Structures are given as C-alpha cells and as structure tokens.
C-alpha cells in the first residue's frame, strides 16, 4: 500500500526575466515579469518580456537567452522541458515557429527557431528584439535539479 505522503516544499514568488546575449544590451519598457509556484520538485511559471528599444552593442547575431529564473532545471532522461509561447509581437523569426525550453542543469530559457523537417536553431538577439515594441509571453514547468 501507499504510505502517507507529505508536501515537502511549497513556494510562490516572482522573478524578473531578462534577455542575455554576448556583447548586447537590452532596454525594457513595457515590463519584465514572471511568477512561479513550486510544489515539491516541480516549478510552474509564466511571464513576459517587453522591450522599448532595439538591441544595442556588437553582438546582435549572438544567441539570446532568457535568464533570471530562480531555480536550476534538472537533467532528466526526457531532456528539455518546453514552454508554451502564448503571445509574441514584433519578433523576427526566420523559421515557421518559435520554441522555448528550460535547459537541463541551467537556470535559463533557450528560444529556438523550429521549421518543418529541420533541426532547431538558436534565435539571435536582433531577431528576438528587432524593434522598440517587441513582446514575448510564456508559460511552462520544469523539475528542479
């Protein structure tokens, strides 16, 4: 039979997501916001990033990451934990879709280009933030390391 189960961890909070790419700076106008709920080892979160200027610096072609999440994702056999992209505007994707994943053993989100019958490719900083009014909203969950 099953013994008694205890909830060993429950936490709610917010975190501030931000873009990071080598040799780039970003300016946020409409907001950077994410909330999370941690139950045991699973973290559920959702948020958005709004920019008010284009990418500045010399690294616009470098891969962009979304950082700031409060927990490191576990390295599980199923690999990457995907996020749902619920909304985006003024983002320049060269493939058909965007996909975002929590990366195993890391505390960041990796955006990818996804197309039919092609391998995912990194999204560059100037593709993620090509204008002064870009926004991406996301929601997902992952297991904590």
Coordinates of N, CA and C in Angstrom, one line a residue:
X1 N 0.8 -1.2 0.0 CA 0.0 0.0 0.0 C 0.9 1.2 0.0
X2 N 0.2 2.3 -0.2 CA 0.9 3.6 -0.3 C 0.9 4.2 1.1
X3 N 2.1 4.6 1.6 CA 2.2 5.3 2.9 C 1.8 6.7 2.8
X4 N 1.8 7.4 3.9 CA 1.4 8.8 3.8 C 2.4 9.7 3.1
X5 N 1.9 10.6 2.3 CA 2.7 11.5 1.5 C 2.7 12.9 2.1
X6 N 3.8 13.5 2.2 CA 3.9 14.9 2.7 C 4.4 15.8 1.6
X7 N 3.8 17.0 1.6 CA 4.3 18.0 0.7 C 5.5 18.6 1.3
X8 N 6.7 18.3 0.7 CA 7.9 18.8 1.3 C 8.4 20.2 1.0
X9 N 7.7 20.8 0.0 CA 8.1 22.1 -0.4 C 7.0 22.8 -1.2
X10 N 6.6 24.0 -0.7 CA 5.6 24.8 -1.5 C 6.0 26.2 -1.4
X11 N 6.1 26.9 -2.5 CA 6.6 28.2 -2.5 C 6.0 29.0 -3.7
X12 N 5.6 30.2 -3.5 CA 5.2 31.1 -4.6 C 6.0 32.4 -4.6
X13 N 6.2 32.9 -5.8 CA 7.0 34.1 -5.8 C 7.1 34.7 -7.2
X14 N 7.9 35.7 -7.4 CA 8.1 36.3 -8.7 C 9.6 36.4 -9.0
X15 N 9.9 36.5 -10.3 CA 11.2 36.7 -10.7 C 11.2 37.6 -11.9
X16 N 12.4 38.2 -12.2 CA 12.5 39.2 -13.2 C 13.2 38.6 -14.4
X17 N 12.5 38.2 -15.5 CA 13.2 37.6 -16.6 C 14.0 38.8 -17.4
X18 N 15.1 38.4 -18.0 CA 15.8 39.4 -18.8 C 16.5 38.6 -19.9
X19 N 16.7 39.3 -21.1 CA 17.5 38.8 -22.2 C 19.0 38.9 -21.9
X20 N 19.7 37.9 -22.4 CA 21.2 38.0 -22.3 C 21.8 37.4 -23.6
X21 N 22.7 38.2 -24.2 CA 23.4 37.7 -25.4 C 24.8 38.4 -25.3
X22 N 25.8 37.7 -25.7 CA 27.2 38.3 -25.6 C 27.3 39.6 -26.4
X23 N 27.8 40.6 -25.8 CA 28.1 41.9 -26.3 C 26.8 42.7 -26.7
X24 N 25.7 42.4 -26.0 CA 24.4 43.1 -26.3 C 23.9 43.7 -25.0
X25 N 23.1 44.8 -25.2 CA 22.3 45.3 -24.1 C 20.9 45.5 -24.6
X26 N 20.0 45.4 -23.6 CA 18.6 45.4 -23.9 C 17.9 46.5 -23.0
X27 N 16.9 47.1 -23.5 CA 16.1 48.1 -22.7 C 14.7 47.7 -22.6
X28 N 14.1 47.7 -21.4 CA 12.8 47.1 -21.2 C 11.8 48.3 -20.9
X29 N 10.8 48.4 -21.7 CA 9.8 49.5 -21.4 C 8.5 49.0 -20.8
X30 N 7.9 48.0 -21.5 CA 6.6 47.6 -21.0 C 6.6 46.6 -19.9
X31 N 7.8 46.1 -19.5 CA 7.9 45.3 -18.4 C 8.6 44.0 -18.5
X32 N 9.1 43.5 -17.4 CA 9.7 42.2 -17.3 C 9.1 41.6 -16.0
X33 N 8.4 40.5 -16.2 CA 7.6 39.9 -15.1 C 7.5 38.5 -15.3
X34 N 7.6 37.7 -14.2 CA 7.3 36.3 -14.2 C 6.9 35.9 -12.8
X35 N 6.0 35.0 -12.6 CA 5.6 34.5 -11.3 C 5.9 33.0 -11.4
X36 N 6.0 32.4 -10.2 CA 6.2 30.9 -10.2 C 5.5 30.3 -8.9
X37 N 5.2 29.1 -9.0 CA 4.7 28.3 -7.9 C 5.6 27.0 -7.9
X38 N 6.2 26.7 -6.8 CA 7.0 25.5 -6.7 C 6.2 24.5 -5.8
X39 N 6.0 23.3 -6.2 CA 5.3 22.3 -5.4 C 6.3 21.1 -5.5
X40 N 6.9 20.7 -4.4 CA 7.9 19.7 -4.4 C 9.0 20.1 -5.3
X41 N 9.3 19.2 -6.3 CA 10.4 19.5 -7.2 C 9.9 20.1 -8.5
X42 N 8.6 20.3 -8.7 CA 8.1 20.9 -9.9 C 7.9 22.4 -9.7
X43 N 8.3 23.2 -10.7 CA 8.1 24.6 -10.8 C 7.3 25.0 -12.0
X44 N 6.2 25.7 -11.7 CA 5.3 26.2 -12.8 C 5.5 27.7 -12.8
X45 N 5.7 28.2 -14.1 CA 6.0 29.7 -14.1 C 5.4 30.2 -15.5
X46 N 5.2 31.5 -15.5 CA 4.7 32.2 -16.6 C 5.1 33.6 -16.5
X47 N 5.3 34.3 -17.7 CA 5.8 35.7 -17.6 C 5.8 36.3 -19.0
X48 N 6.4 37.5 -19.0 CA 6.6 38.2 -20.3 C 7.8 39.2 -20.2
X49 N 8.3 39.5 -21.4 CA 9.3 40.5 -21.6 C 8.9 41.5 -22.7
X50 N 8.9 42.7 -22.4 CA 8.6 43.8 -23.3 C 9.8 44.7 -23.5
X51 N 10.2 45.0 -24.7 CA 11.3 45.9 -24.9 C 10.9 47.3 -25.4
X52 N 11.7 48.3 -25.2 CA 11.3 49.6 -25.7 C 12.4 50.2 -26.6
X53 N 13.4 49.3 -27.0 CA 14.4 49.8 -28.0 C 15.0 48.5 -28.7
X54 N 15.7 48.7 -29.7 CA 16.3 47.6 -30.4 C 17.6 47.2 -29.6
X55 N 18.2 46.1 -30.0 CA 19.4 45.6 -29.3 C 20.5 46.6 -29.6
X56 N 21.3 46.9 -28.6 CA 22.4 47.7 -28.8 C 23.7 46.9 -28.4
X57 N 24.8 47.3 -29.0 CA 26.1 46.6 -28.8 C 26.5 45.9 -30.1
X58 N 27.5 45.1 -30.0 CA 28.1 44.5 -31.2 C 27.7 43.0 -31.4
X59 N 26.8 42.5 -30.6 CA 26.5 41.0 -30.6 C 25.1 40.7 -31.1
X60 N 24.5 41.5 -31.9 CA 23.1 41.2 -32.3 C 22.9 39.9 -33.0
X61 N 23.9 39.3 -33.6 CA 23.8 38.0 -34.2 C 24.1 36.8 -33.2
X62 N 24.4 37.1 -32.0 CA 24.6 36.1 -31.0 C 23.3 35.5 -30.4
X63 N 23.4 34.3 -30.0 CA 22.2 33.6 -29.4 C 21.7 34.3 -28.2
X64 N 20.4 34.5 -28.1 CA 19.8 35.1 -26.9 C 19.3 34.1 -26.0
X65 N 19.4 34.3 -24.7 CA 18.8 33.5 -23.6 C 17.9 34.4 -22.8
X66 N 16.9 33.7 -22.1 CA 16.1 34.4 -21.1 C 16.5 33.9 -19.8
X67 N 17.1 34.8 -19.0 CA 17.7 34.5 -17.7 C 16.9 35.1 -16.5
X68 N 17.3 34.7 -15.3 CA 16.6 35.2 -14.1 C 15.8 34.2 -13.4
X69 N 15.5 33.0 -13.9 CA 14.7 32.1 -13.2 C 15.3 31.7 -11.9
X70 N 14.5 31.4 -10.9 CA 15.1 31.3 -9.5 C 15.6 29.9 -9.2
X71 N 15.4 28.9 -10.1 CA 15.8 27.5 -9.8 C 16.5 26.9 -11.1
X72 N 17.4 26.0 -10.8 CA 18.1 25.3 -11.9 C 17.2 24.1 -12.3
X73 N 17.1 23.9 -13.6 CA 16.3 22.7 -14.1 C 17.1 21.5 -14.0
X74 N 16.5 20.4 -13.7 CA 17.1 19.1 -13.5 C 17.5 18.5 -14.9
X75 N 18.5 17.6 -14.9 CA 18.9 16.9 -16.1 C 18.2 15.6 -16.1
X76 N 17.0 15.5 -16.6 CA 16.2 14.3 -16.6 C 16.3 13.5 -17.9
X77 N 15.9 12.3 -18.0 CA 16.0 11.5 -19.2 C 15.2 12.0 -20.3
X78 N 14.1 12.8 -20.1 CA 13.3 13.3 -21.1 C 13.9 14.6 -21.7
X79 N 15.0 15.1 -21.2 CA 15.7 16.2 -21.7 C 15.1 17.6 -21.4
X80 N 14.9 18.4 -22.5 CA 14.5 19.7 -22.3 C 13.0 19.8 -21.9
X81 N 12.7 20.7 -21.0 CA 11.3 21.0 -20.6 C 10.8 22.1 -21.4
X82 N 9.8 21.9 -22.3 CA 9.3 23.0 -23.1 C 8.4 24.0 -22.4
X83 N 8.3 25.2 -23.0 CA 7.4 26.2 -22.5 C 6.4 26.5 -23.7
X84 N 5.2 26.9 -23.3 CA 4.3 27.4 -24.3 C 4.5 28.9 -24.5
X85 N 4.6 29.3 -25.8 CA 4.7 30.7 -26.1 C 3.3 31.2 -26.4
X86 N 2.7 32.0 -25.5 CA 1.3 32.3 -25.6 C 1.1 33.5 -26.4
X87 N 2.1 34.3 -26.6 CA 1.9 35.6 -27.4 C 3.3 36.1 -27.8
X88 N 3.4 36.6 -29.0 CA 4.6 37.4 -29.3 C 4.2 38.4 -30.4
X89 N 5.0 39.5 -30.4 CA 4.7 40.6 -31.4 C 6.1 41.2 -31.7
X90 N 6.2 41.6 -33.0 CA 7.4 42.3 -33.5 C 8.7 41.5 -33.2
X91 N 8.6 40.2 -33.3 CA 9.8 39.3 -33.2 C 10.1 38.7 -34.6
X92 N 11.3 38.7 -35.0 CA 11.6 38.3 -36.4 C 12.1 36.9 -36.4
X93 N 11.2 35.9 -36.7 CA 11.6 34.5 -36.8 C 11.8 34.1 -38.2
X94 N 12.9 33.5 -38.6 CA 13.2 33.1 -39.9 C 12.6 31.7 -40.2
X95 N 12.2 31.0 -39.2 CA 11.6 29.7 -39.4 C 10.1 29.8 -39.2
X96 N 9.4 28.7 -39.2 CA 7.9 28.8 -39.1 C 7.5 29.1 -37.7
X97 N 8.2 28.6 -36.6 CA 7.7 28.8 -35.3 C 8.8 29.1 -34.3
X98 N 8.4 29.5 -33.1 CA 9.4 29.6 -32.1 C 9.1 28.5 -31.0
X99 N 10.1 28.0 -30.4 CA 10.0 27.1 -29.4 C 11.0 27.5 -28.3
X100 N 10.5 27.4 -27.0 CA 11.4 27.8 -25.9 C 11.4 26.6 -24.9
X101 N 12.6 26.4 -24.4 CA 12.9 25.3 -23.4 C 13.6 25.7 -22.2
X102 N 13.3 25.1 -21.1 CA 14.2 25.2 -19.9 C 15.3 24.2 -20.2
X103 N 16.6 24.6 -20.0 CA 17.7 23.8 -20.4 C 18.2 23.0 -19.1
X104 N 18.4 21.7 -19.3 CA 18.9 20.9 -18.2 C 20.2 21.4 -17.5
X105 N 20.2 21.4 -16.2 CA 21.4 21.8 -15.4 C 21.6 23.3 -15.5
X106 N 20.6 24.1 -16.0 CA 20.8 25.5 -16.2 C 19.6 26.3 -15.5
X107 N 19.8 27.6 -15.3 CA 18.7 28.4 -14.8 C 18.3 29.5 -15.8
X108 N 18.1 29.0 -17.1 CA 17.7 29.9 -18.1 C 16.8 29.2 -19.1
X109 N 16.2 30.0 -20.0 CA 15.3 29.6 -21.1 C 16.0 29.8 -22.4
X110 N 16.0 28.8 -23.3 CA 16.6 29.0 -24.6 C 15.5 29.1 -25.7
X111 N 15.4 30.2 -26.4 CA 14.5 30.2 -27.6 C 15.1 29.6 -28.8
X112 N 14.3 28.9 -29.6 CA 14.8 28.2 -30.8 C 13.8 28.6 -32.0
X113 N 14.4 28.6 -33.2 CA 13.6 28.6 -34.4 C 13.2 27.1 -34.7
X114 N 12.0 26.8 -35.1 CA 11.6 25.5 -35.4 C 10.9 25.5 -36.8
X115 N 11.3 24.7 -37.7 CA 10.6 24.6 -39.0 C 10.3 23.2 -39.3
X116 N 9.6 23.0 -40.4 CA 9.2 21.6 -40.8 C 10.5 20.9 -41.2
X117 N 10.7 19.7 -40.7 CA 11.8 18.8 -41.0 C 13.2 19.4 -41.0
X118 N 13.4 20.3 -40.0 CA 14.7 20.9 -39.8 C 15.0 20.8 -38.3
X119 N 16.3 20.9 -38.0 CA 16.8 20.9 -36.7 C 16.5 22.3 -36.1
X120 N 16.2 22.4 -34.8 CA 16.1 23.7 -34.2 C 17.3 24.5 -34.3
X121 N 17.2 25.8 -34.4 CA 18.3 26.8 -34.5 C 18.2 27.8 -33.4
X122 N 19.3 28.3 -32.9 CA 19.2 29.4 -31.9 C 18.6 30.6 -32.5
X123 N 17.9 31.4 -31.6 CA 17.4 32.7 -32.0 C 18.4 33.8 -31.6
X124 N 18.7 34.6 -32.5 CA 19.7 35.7 -32.2 C 19.1 36.9 -31.5
X125 N 19.9 37.7 -30.9 CA 19.4 38.8 -30.1 C 18.6 39.8 -31.0
X126 N 19.1 40.1 -32.2 CA 18.4 41.0 -33.1 C 17.2 40.4 -33.7
X127 N 17.0 39.1 -33.7 CA 15.7 38.5 -34.1 C 14.7 38.6 -33.0
X128 N 15.1 38.4 -31.8 CA 14.2 38.4 -30.6 C 13.8 39.8 -30.3
X129 N 14.6 40.8 -30.5 CA 14.3 42.2 -30.2 C 14.7 43.0 -31.4
X130 N 13.9 42.9 -32.5 CA 14.2 43.7 -33.7 C 13.6 45.1 -33.8
X131 N 12.7 45.4 -32.8 CA 12.1 46.7 -32.9 C 11.9 47.2 -31.4
X132 N 11.4 48.4 -31.3 CA 11.3 49.0 -30.0 C 9.9 48.7 -29.3
X133 N 9.3 47.7 -29.8 CA 8.0 47.3 -29.3 C 7.8 45.8 -29.4
X134 N 8.8 45.0 -28.9 CA 8.7 43.6 -29.0 C 8.2 43.0 -27.7
X135 N 7.5 41.9 -27.8 CA 7.0 41.3 -26.6 C 6.9 39.8 -26.8
X136 N 7.2 39.0 -25.8 CA 7.0 37.6 -25.8 C 6.5 37.2 -24.4
X137 N 5.4 36.4 -24.4 CA 4.8 35.9 -23.2 C 4.9 34.3 -23.2
X138 N 5.2 33.7 -22.0 CA 5.4 32.3 -22.0 C 4.9 31.7 -20.7
X139 N 4.7 30.4 -20.7 CA 4.2 29.6 -19.6 C 4.8 28.2 -19.7
X140 N 5.2 27.6 -18.6 CA 5.7 26.3 -18.6 C 6.1 25.7 -17.2
X141 N 6.6 24.5 -17.2 CA 7.0 23.9 -15.9 C 8.3 23.1 -16.1
X142 N 9.0 22.9 -15.1 CA 10.2 22.0 -15.1 C 10.4 21.4 -13.7
X143 N 11.3 20.4 -13.7 CA 11.7 19.8 -12.4 C 13.0 20.4 -12.0
X144 N 13.1 20.7 -10.7 CA 14.2 21.3 -10.1 C 15.3 20.3 -9.9
X145 N 16.6 20.8 -10.2 CA 17.8 19.9 -10.0 C 17.9 19.6 -8.5

